[in-house]
Amino acid sequence: MARVLLIEDDPNVRDALTLALKGRDHEVESATSGEEGLERLARFAADVVVLDLMLPGIDGFEVCRRIRATTSTSIVMLSARGDDFDVVGGLEAGADDYVVKPVRPQVLEARIRAVLRRADGVPSPVETYGTLCLDRASLTVSRGGRQVALPPMELRLLLHLSASPGQVFSRQQLLESVWEHDYLGDSRLVDACVQRLRAKIEDVPAEPRYVQTVRGFGYRFGPV
């Protein structure tokens, strides 16, 4: 069971998704606008926010940015169009995943489970790469001695890449391993997540030392 905050202005969509999520044993709070959603999030300790992008007042992009500025709560956005503007804009604002409307409850459920699932494994010592330190036991990251707050998908991506330094992973491999999409997924999820991650862990994001692009293939961790 997860605690889900649903921010959706369409009453039909909101009621249908609330019913479906509760039917899957989730605890659900709903809001009809961005302003109300931010207020509810301050009182409701949500595990995941399901966020419609096209909201009255403060739109979903801005809501996403405000949530991400203060918390690492997972965010799944709902896009009516699924075009590049909506999807890339939402991902760059900090969303972890997206679902295109009309939303099928089983697809949304799969996305929620994927963004909430954490990598399992035996605790290992702190790993140090340059000024970057990864603690797999406590799932914490620090750079230059200061802790770096990473949302779940950014943390999972970093842990997955750094587990095999120098190994090149294609975008599709990362989608399947990190996002757990077992179909031909959308590489924009990976690229947007890499961009956000670099902004937090790299000294010069445009010249990355840690998460590096291998043109025509994908991404690798290092060499540092």
XYZ file of N, CA and C in Angstrom:
672
model
N 0.838 -1.201 0.000
C 0.000 0.000 0.000
C 0.868 1.245 0.000
N 0.478 2.226 -0.776
C 1.194 3.497 -0.825
C 0.233 4.632 -0.521
N 0.788 5.719 -0.057
C 0.001 6.942 0.173
C 0.143 7.802 -1.079
N -0.968 8.016 -1.772
C -0.953 8.674 -3.081
C -1.704 9.995 -3.003
N -1.053 11.065 -3.443
C -1.728 12.356 -3.603
C -2.027 12.536 -5.076
N -3.305 12.596 -5.428
C -3.753 12.753 -6.813
C -4.181 14.198 -7.034
N -3.496 14.897 -7.939
C -3.828 16.288 -8.263
C -4.378 16.304 -9.681
N -5.688 16.432 -9.802
C -6.379 16.323 -11.086
C -7.656 17.155 -11.029
N -7.847 18.057 -12.008
C -9.001 18.949 -11.975
C -10.250 18.357 -12.618
N -10.098 17.364 -13.485
C -11.245 16.750 -14.138
C -11.931 15.803 -13.147
N -13.188 16.093 -12.751
C -13.828 15.274 -11.721
C -14.021 13.825 -12.140
N -14.280 13.583 -13.417
C -14.487 12.212 -13.871
C -13.193 11.398 -13.770
N -12.102 11.998 -14.231
C -10.805 11.321 -14.152
C -10.396 11.141 -12.693
N -10.575 12.193 -11.905
C -10.181 12.149 -10.487
C -10.943 11.059 -9.737
N -12.261 11.021 -9.926
C -13.068 10.024 -9.207
C -12.725 8.607 -9.652
N -12.516 8.415 -10.965
C -12.213 7.082 -11.481
C -10.864 6.582 -10.972
N -9.846 7.464 -10.988
C -8.527 7.051 -10.524
C -8.506 6.853 -9.013
N -9.225 7.696 -8.283
C -9.299 7.523 -6.829
C -9.895 6.169 -6.483
N -10.987 5.820 -7.160
C -11.644 4.533 -6.923
C -10.707 3.378 -7.280
N -10.027 3.490 -8.423
C -9.136 2.413 -8.855
C -7.955 2.239 -7.903
N -7.370 3.343 -7.463
C -6.215 3.257 -6.565
C -6.611 2.725 -5.195
N -7.755 3.164 -4.696
C -8.224 2.634 -3.414
C -8.538 1.144 -3.535
N -9.030 0.743 -4.710
C -9.302 -0.667 -4.935
C -8.051 -1.518 -4.933
N -6.899 -0.873 -5.104
C -5.613 -1.574 -5.042
C -4.932 -1.322 -3.700
N -5.738 -0.931 -2.709
C -5.309 -0.802 -1.307
C -4.397 0.389 -1.042
N -4.396 1.380 -1.939
C -3.642 2.589 -1.661
C -4.492 3.569 -0.840
N -3.811 4.367 -0.035
C -4.469 5.469 0.660
C -4.370 6.694 -0.245
N -5.501 7.288 -0.587
C -5.524 8.334 -1.605
C -6.101 9.632 -1.049
N -5.392 10.717 -1.284
C -5.892 12.069 -1.073
C -5.957 12.722 -2.440
N -6.955 13.564 -2.666
C -7.061 14.205 -3.980
C -7.178 15.709 -3.831
N -6.765 16.402 -4.901
C -6.853 17.861 -4.953
C -7.261 18.242 -6.366
N -7.954 19.378 -6.482
C -8.500 19.786 -7.772
C -7.682 20.877 -8.454
N -6.660 21.392 -7.789
C -5.831 22.450 -8.373
C -4.414 22.329 -7.838
N -3.495 23.037 -8.495
C -2.122 23.020 -8.034
C -1.967 23.598 -6.646
N -2.673 24.686 -6.387
C -2.587 25.323 -5.072
C -3.067 24.380 -3.977
N -4.213 23.747 -4.218
C -4.750 22.821 -3.226
C -3.822 21.614 -3.059
N -3.242 21.159 -4.167
C -2.333 20.029 -4.095
C -1.118 20.311 -3.233
N -0.530 21.494 -3.386
C 0.634 21.862 -2.572
C 0.263 21.978 -1.103
N -0.925 22.510 -0.817
C -1.379 22.600 0.566
C -1.579 21.217 1.180
N -2.194 20.318 0.413
C -2.432 18.965 0.926
C -1.124 18.204 1.120
N -0.170 18.411 0.219
C 1.106 17.717 0.340
C 1.816 18.105 1.628
N 1.637 19.338 2.064
C 2.273 19.793 3.299
C 1.712 19.069 4.519
N 0.479 18.557 4.410
C -0.161 17.872 5.546
C -0.217 16.364 5.370
N -0.177 15.901 4.120
C -0.343 14.486 3.811
C 0.998 13.935 3.360
N 1.568 13.025 4.139
C 2.898 12.482 3.830
C 2.798 11.477 2.694
N 2.709 11.992 1.481
C 2.518 11.131 0.313
C 3.807 10.396 -0.039
N 3.644 9.150 -0.489
C 4.766 8.407 -1.040
C 4.970 8.760 -2.505
N 3.874 9.096 -3.175
C 3.941 9.435 -4.595
C 2.850 10.448 -4.915
N 3.165 11.379 -5.799
C 2.199 12.362 -6.283
C 1.870 12.021 -7.732
N 0.584 11.856 -8.019
C 0.115 11.675 -9.391
C -0.417 13.027 -9.836
N 0.240 13.638 -10.802
C 0.049 15.054 -11.095
C -0.363 15.299 -12.540
N -1.538 15.885 -12.726
C -1.963 16.307 -14.060
C -1.211 17.579 -14.434
N -0.733 17.652 -15.664
C 0.028 18.828 -16.080
C -0.851 20.037 -16.365
N -2.027 19.813 -16.933
C -2.889 20.920 -17.329
C -3.886 21.244 -16.219
N -3.453 22.027 -15.248
C -4.269 22.393 -14.099
C -4.647 23.863 -14.165
N -5.784 24.241 -13.580
C -6.125 25.663 -13.487
C -5.217 26.344 -12.472
N -4.966 27.630 -12.651
C -4.090 28.344 -11.727
C -2.648 27.938 -11.952
N -1.995 27.466 -10.901
C -0.625 26.979 -11.024
C -0.651 25.685 -11.819
N 0.035 25.659 -12.960
C -0.026 24.445 -13.784
C 0.869 23.353 -13.212
N 0.765 22.153 -13.798
C 1.484 21.006 -13.281
C 2.987 21.141 -13.341
N 3.502 21.863 -14.345
C 4.947 22.066 -14.441
C 5.474 22.804 -13.214
N 4.782 23.881 -12.841
C 5.208 24.678 -11.701
C 5.002 23.910 -10.396
N 3.892 23.180 -10.296
C 3.667 22.352 -9.102
C 4.806 21.352 -8.948
N 5.191 20.724 -10.048
C 6.279 19.752 -10.029
C 7.581 20.397 -9.552
N 7.892 21.574 -10.064
C 9.120 22.261 -9.664
C 9.095 22.602 -8.180
N 7.942 23.035 -7.678
C 7.851 23.400 -6.258
C 7.969 22.179 -5.357
N 7.372 21.076 -5.770
C 7.507 19.845 -4.991
C 8.960 19.408 -4.964
N 9.585 19.411 -6.129
C 10.958 18.931 -6.224
C 11.944 19.826 -5.495
N 11.602 21.105 -5.318
C 12.490 22.030 -4.616
C 12.553 21.748 -3.123
N 11.545 21.056 -2.600
C 11.479 20.866 -1.147
C 11.432 19.410 -0.704
N 11.223 18.469 -1.621
C 11.064 17.073 -1.214
C 11.517 16.141 -2.326
N 11.805 14.898 -1.957
C 12.173 13.869 -2.930
C 11.018 12.930 -3.237
N 9.805 13.328 -2.883
C 8.624 12.507 -3.154
C 8.543 12.154 -4.634
N 8.245 10.891 -4.925
C 8.125 10.459 -6.319
C 6.948 11.154 -6.997
N 7.106 11.471 -8.278
C 6.071 12.170 -9.043
C 5.826 11.433 -10.351
N 4.564 11.058 -10.583
C 4.137 10.506 -11.859
C 3.190 11.519 -12.481
N 3.535 12.027 -13.650
C 2.695 13.054 -14.259
C 1.717 12.431 -15.250
N 0.577 13.095 -15.410
C -0.437 12.694 -16.369
C -0.442 13.713 -17.502
N -0.238 13.237 -18.722
C -0.179 14.118 -19.883
C -1.332 13.798 -20.823
N -2.076 14.835 -21.224
C -3.205 14.624 -22.121
C -2.744 14.362 -23.542
N -1.558 14.845 -23.901
C -1.115 14.745 -25.291
C 0.056 13.790 -25.487
N 0.960 13.761 -24.547
C 2.118 12.893 -24.695
C 3.121 13.404 -25.711
N 3.004 14.685 -26.111
C 3.963 15.201 -27.082
C 5.237 15.659 -26.379
N 6.222 16.075 -27.182
C 7.520 16.419 -26.618
C 7.438 17.551 -25.612
N 6.607 18.555 -25.888
C 6.537 19.704 -24.986
C 6.071 19.275 -23.602
N 4.977 18.517 -23.552
C 4.459 18.065 -22.264
C 5.444 17.135 -21.560
N 5.885 16.111 -22.271
C 6.698 15.071 -21.647
C 8.060 15.604 -21.211
N 8.775 16.238 -22.113
C 10.101 16.746 -21.772
C 9.999 17.842 -20.712
N 9.013 18.729 -20.847
C 8.839 19.786 -19.849
C 8.574 19.231 -18.466
N 7.720 18.209 -18.398
C 7.424 17.603 -17.100
C 8.613 16.887 -16.507
N 9.345 16.153 -17.343
C 10.521 15.436 -16.846
C 11.602 16.399 -16.385
N 11.803 17.473 -17.136
C 12.816 18.456 -16.741
C 12.411 19.203 -15.479
N 11.106 19.290 -15.235
C 10.632 19.933 -13.999
C 10.853 19.037 -12.793
N 11.125 17.747 -13.033
C 11.446 16.857 -11.925
C 10.597 15.621 -11.790
N 9.657 15.381 -12.721
C 8.826 14.174 -12.652
C 9.688 12.934 -12.870
N 9.297 11.824 -12.227
C 10.038 10.574 -12.346
C 9.530 9.708 -13.494
N 8.256 9.872 -13.860
C 7.681 9.056 -14.918
C 6.413 9.757 -15.398
N 5.787 9.210 -16.445
C 4.574 9.830 -16.956
C 3.645 8.773 -17.524
N 2.356 9.112 -17.577
C 1.332 8.264 -18.182
C 0.494 9.162 -19.079
N 0.230 8.722 -20.299
C -0.563 9.495 -21.241
C -2.047 9.170 -21.056
N -2.872 10.204 -21.023
C -4.318 10.013 -20.935
C -4.870 9.510 -22.269
N -5.979 8.763 -22.277
C -6.736 8.299 -21.113
C -5.947 7.259 -20.315
N -6.016 7.403 -18.997
C -5.188 6.590 -18.115
C -5.852 5.244 -17.844
N -5.102 4.189 -18.096
C -5.568 2.862 -17.703
C -5.065 2.593 -16.285
N -5.957 2.276 -15.359
C -5.546 2.099 -13.952
C -4.398 1.122 -13.769
N -4.383 0.017 -14.549
C -3.314 -0.961 -14.376
C -1.963 -0.402 -14.803
N -1.964 0.507 -15.800
C -0.711 1.136 -16.224
C -0.221 2.110 -15.151
N -1.132 2.905 -14.607
C -0.758 3.832 -13.545
C -0.245 3.075 -12.331
N -0.893 1.981 -11.991
C -0.447 1.164 -10.867
C 0.975 0.648 -11.093
N 1.256 0.209 -12.305
C 2.599 -0.284 -12.616
C 3.637 0.823 -12.488
N 3.282 2.025 -12.950
C 4.213 3.160 -12.840
C 4.465 3.513 -11.370
N 3.406 3.523 -10.576
C 3.548 3.849 -9.154
C 4.459 2.829 -8.469
N 4.229 1.557 -8.732
C 5.059 0.526 -8.119
C 6.515 0.666 -8.554
N 6.720 1.003 -9.827
C 8.084 1.119 -10.340
C 8.841 2.270 -9.695
N 8.197 3.440 -9.566
C 8.924 4.586 -9.008
C 9.144 4.445 -7.507
N 8.332 3.616 -6.850
C 8.482 3.451 -5.408
C 9.434 2.324 -5.030
N 9.673 1.396 -5.968
C 10.518 0.253 -5.641
C 11.970 0.688 -5.491
N 12.614 0.204 -4.474
C 14.015 0.544 -4.224
C 14.910 -0.643 -4.556
N 16.122 -0.332 -4.937
C 17.060 -1.418 -5.217
C 17.395 -2.146 -3.919
N 17.281 -3.490 -3.959
C 17.637 -4.310 -2.814
C 19.109 -4.696 -2.915
N 19.607 -5.296 -1.877
C 20.990 -5.778 -1.919
C 21.636 -5.721 -0.562
N 22.767 -6.364 -0.468
C 23.499 -6.390 0.792
C 24.233 -5.071 0.968
N 24.142 -4.474 2.169
C 24.845 -3.216 2.400
C 26.339 -3.352 2.118
N 26.883 -2.346 1.485
C 28.302 -2.370 1.163
C 28.948 -1.093 1.683
N 30.282 -1.067 1.739
C 30.953 0.129 2.247
C 30.672 1.340 1.378
N 30.999 2.491 1.915
C 30.855 3.731 1.161
C 31.838 3.714 -0.004
N 31.361 4.064 -1.182
C 32.198 4.111 -2.370
C 32.541 5.567 -2.659
N 33.792 5.829 -2.951
C 34.244 7.189 -3.216
C 34.808 7.290 -4.624
N 34.296 8.275 -5.361
C 34.759 8.556 -6.714
C 35.028 10.053 -6.786
N 36.293 10.435 -6.761
C 36.598 11.861 -6.731
C 36.000 12.490 -5.488
N 35.174 13.506 -5.664
C 34.527 14.167 -4.523
C 33.150 13.580 -4.233
N 32.762 12.548 -5.000
C 31.434 11.953 -4.868
C 31.505 10.702 -4.003
N 30.624 10.614 -3.003
C 30.568 9.452 -2.114
C 29.180 8.832 -2.180
N 29.109 7.508 -2.380
C 27.852 6.777 -2.437
C 27.816 5.769 -1.303
N 26.770 5.829 -0.509
C 26.575 4.870 0.566
C 25.367 4.016 0.206
N 25.618 2.784 -0.247
C 24.525 1.922 -0.688
C 23.708 1.382 0.478
N 24.286 1.347 1.665
C 23.550 0.855 2.829
C 22.462 1.839 3.244
N 22.818 3.111 3.302
C 21.848 4.130 3.735
C 21.192 4.846 2.564
N 21.614 4.485 1.324
C 21.078 5.118 0.117
C 21.246 6.634 0.163
N 22.460 7.064 0.505
C 22.755 8.494 0.558
C 23.923 8.807 -0.369
N 23.930 10.047 -0.831
C 24.967 10.529 -1.746
C 25.487 11.859 -1.218
N 26.779 12.046 -1.268
C 27.348 13.335 -0.866
C 28.405 13.739 -1.887
N 28.581 15.033 -2.010
C 29.591 15.589 -2.929
C 30.355 16.658 -2.189
N 31.659 16.497 -2.116
C 32.481 17.451 -1.394
C 32.118 17.544 0.076
N 31.657 16.427 0.652
C 31.306 16.406 2.068
C 29.903 16.853 2.384
N 29.161 17.300 1.394
C 27.789 17.756 1.616
C 26.804 16.782 0.987
N 25.782 16.430 1.752
C 24.805 15.470 1.255
C 24.005 16.058 0.098
N 23.765 15.225 -0.894
C 22.998 15.613 -2.076
C 21.652 14.895 -2.027
N 20.572 15.657 -2.034
C 19.234 15.070 -2.011
C 18.831 14.684 -3.431
N 18.610 13.405 -3.645
C 18.226 12.913 -4.971
C 16.857 12.253 -4.901
N 15.959 12.590 -5.815
C 14.684 11.876 -5.916
C 14.931 10.399 -6.230
N 13.949 9.540 -6.012
C 14.162 8.095 -6.154
C 14.741 7.649 -7.488
N 14.212 8.164 -8.608
C 14.674 7.664 -9.898
C 16.101 8.122 -10.197
N 16.463 9.329 -9.790
C 17.833 9.791 -9.982
C 18.801 8.957 -9.149
N 18.384 8.628 -7.918
C 19.229 7.801 -7.058
C 19.381 6.399 -7.641
N 18.292 5.823 -8.101
C 18.360 4.482 -8.676
C 19.248 4.462 -9.922
N 19.136 5.504 -10.746
C 19.970 5.579 -11.947
C 21.443 5.657 -11.572
N 21.775 6.499 -10.607
C 23.169 6.649 -10.187
C 23.703 5.347 -9.593
N 22.915 4.697 -8.747
C 23.361 3.449 -8.135
C 23.538 2.356 -9.186
N 22.651 2.323 -10.163
C 22.749 1.297 -11.204
C 23.993 1.504 -12.061
N 24.240 2.725 -12.501
C 25.410 2.999 -13.332
C 26.709 2.773 -12.563
N 26.749 3.263 -11.333
C 27.984 3.186 -10.555
C 28.297 1.770 -10.088
N 27.318 0.864 -10.138
C 27.579 -0.527 -9.754
C 28.487 -1.230 -10.754
N 28.581 -0.673 -11.964
C 29.440 -1.252 -13.008
C 30.221 -0.135 -13.683
N 31.199 0.439 -12.999
C 31.945 1.566 -13.579
C 32.556 1.220 -14.926
N 32.396 2.129 -15.884
C 32.958 1.948 -17.204
C 32.079 1.166 -18.164
N 31.070 0.454 -17.640
C 30.186 -0.314 -18.526
C 29.177 0.605 -19.190
N 28.987 0.435 -20.486
C 28.050 1.267 -21.229
C 26.668 0.606 -21.214
N 25.652 1.389 -20.850
C 24.269 0.929 -20.848
C 23.486 1.708 -21.889
N 22.737 1.007 -22.717
C 21.862 1.692 -23.660
C 20.683 2.301 -22.913
N 19.998 3.230 -23.539
C 18.821 3.831 -22.921
C 17.755 2.774 -22.645
N 17.587 1.836 -23.564
C 16.591 0.794 -23.364
C 16.954 -0.101 -22.176
N 18.227 -0.416 -22.019
C 18.648 -1.202 -20.865
C 18.352 -0.458 -19.555
N 18.581 0.846 -19.551
C 18.316 1.636 -18.349
C 16.827 1.726 -18.076
N 16.024 1.873 -19.119
C 14.573 1.889 -18.934
C 14.105 0.603 -18.283
N 14.627 -0.522 -18.735
C 14.191 -1.812 -18.214
C 14.704 -2.066 -16.802
N 15.921 -1.613 -16.494
C 16.523 -1.901 -15.197
C 16.161 -0.886 -14.120
N 16.098 0.382 -14.503
C 15.862 1.448 -13.528
C 14.382 1.803 -13.435
N 13.762 2.019 -14.609
C 12.339 2.375 -14.623
C 11.435 1.137 -14.643
N 12.026 -0.013 -14.953
C 11.311 -1.290 -15.013
C 10.203 -1.266 -16.062
N 10.475 -0.599 -17.162
C 9.599 -0.657 -18.328
C 10.069 -1.835 -19.179
N 9.231 -2.839 -19.350
C 9.652 -4.014 -20.086
C 9.240 -3.965 -21.557
N 8.875 -2.777 -22.022
C 8.526 -2.612 -23.421
C 9.484 -1.598 -24.036
N 9.365 -1.369 -25.334
C 10.218 -0.380 -26.002
C 9.828 0.995 -25.487
N 10.559 1.476 -24.509
C 10.153 2.682 -23.790
C 10.607 3.964 -24.456
N 10.416 5.043 -23.756
C 10.706 6.370 -24.264
C 12.033 6.837 -23.691
N 13.039 7.024 -24.556
C 14.376 7.393 -24.100
C 14.414 8.766 -23.454
N 13.358 9.574 -23.646
C 13.340 10.901 -23.035
C 13.343 10.823 -21.521
N 12.772 9.766 -20.952
C 12.828 9.567 -19.504
C 14.277 9.509 -19.034
N 15.085 8.744 -19.737
C 16.480 8.562 -19.356
C 17.255 9.860 -19.522
N 17.124 10.499 -20.684
C 17.895 11.716 -20.954
C 17.567 12.833 -19.962
N 16.281 12.998 -19.649
C 15.894 14.052 -18.720
C 16.408 13.760 -17.314
N 16.367 12.486 -16.909
C 16.863 12.112 -15.592
C 18.364 12.317 -15.495
N 19.092 11.968 -16.553
C 20.542 12.185 -16.578
C 20.856 13.672 -16.450
N 20.109 14.488 -17.161
C 20.348 15.930 -17.112
C 20.171 16.481 -15.699
N 19.091 16.039 -15.030
C 18.848 16.506 -13.660
C 19.919 15.987 -12.701
N 20.312 14.735 -12.888
C 21.327 14.136 -12.016
C 22.657 14.844 -12.161
N 23.053 15.131 -13.375
C 24.325 15.823 -13.600
C 24.346 17.195 -12.928
N 23.211 17.872 -12.970
C 23.148 19.206 -12.360
C 23.427 19.159 -10.863
N 23.244 17.997 -10.242
C 23.410 17.877 -8.788
C 24.742 17.266 -8.375
N 25.312 16.393 -9.214
C 26.515 15.694 -8.763
C 27.782 16.100 -9.495
N 27.652 16.748 -10.630
C 28.836 17.113 -11.415
C 29.322 18.506 -11.041
N 30.637 18.696 -11.026
C 31.187 20.028 -10.806
C 30.858 20.936 -11.981
N 30.974 20.385 -13.191
C 30.615 21.112 -14.410
C 29.682 20.190 -15.206
N 28.369 20.376 -15.084
C 27.431 19.460 -15.748
C 27.672 19.291 -17.243
N 28.156 20.341 -17.909
C 28.403 20.250 -19.352
C 29.631 19.403 -19.674
N 30.487 19.159 -18.655
C 31.680 18.336 -18.824
C 31.685 17.263 -17.732
N 30.793 16.306 -17.823
C 30.595 15.354 -16.720
C 31.781 14.415 -16.507
N 32.104 14.187 -15.228
C 33.135 13.214 -14.850
C 32.503 11.870 -14.497
N 31.277 11.919 -13.989
C 30.666 10.712 -13.437
C 29.706 10.037 -14.426
N 28.628 10.711 -14.773
C 27.658 10.126 -15.711
C 27.984 10.651 -17.099
N 28.620 9.795 -17.890
C 29.143 10.216 -19.184
C 28.310 9.643 -20.330
N 28.208 10.429 -21.397
C 27.516 9.985 -22.607
C 28.488 9.268 -23.534
N 28.064 8.123 -24.045
C 28.806 7.422 -25.086
C 27.971 7.545 -26.349
N 28.372 8.432 -27.226
C 27.537 8.787 -28.372
C 27.182 7.557 -29.215
N 25.903 7.481 -29.534
C 25.424 6.379 -30.347
C 25.128 5.111 -29.573
N 25.459 5.111 -28.253
C 25.252 3.891 -27.458
C 24.419 4.153 -26.207
N 24.829 5.115 -25.377
C 24.079 5.348 -24.141
C 24.901 6.076 -23.115
N 24.936 5.530 -21.870
C 25.625 6.192 -20.755
C 26.481 5.199 -19.981
N 27.492 5.741 -19.307
C 28.317 4.933 -18.420
C 28.703 5.785 -17.210
N 29.174 5.112 -16.171
C 29.690 5.820 -14.998
C 31.205 5.819 -15.087
N 31.783 7.022 -15.140
C 33.239 7.152 -15.215
C 33.741 6.898 -16.632
N 35.075 6.875 -16.823
C 36.097 6.956 -15.773
C 36.150 8.319 -15.096
N 36.457 8.289 -13.794
C 36.486 9.529 -13.007
C 37.867 10.140 -13.117
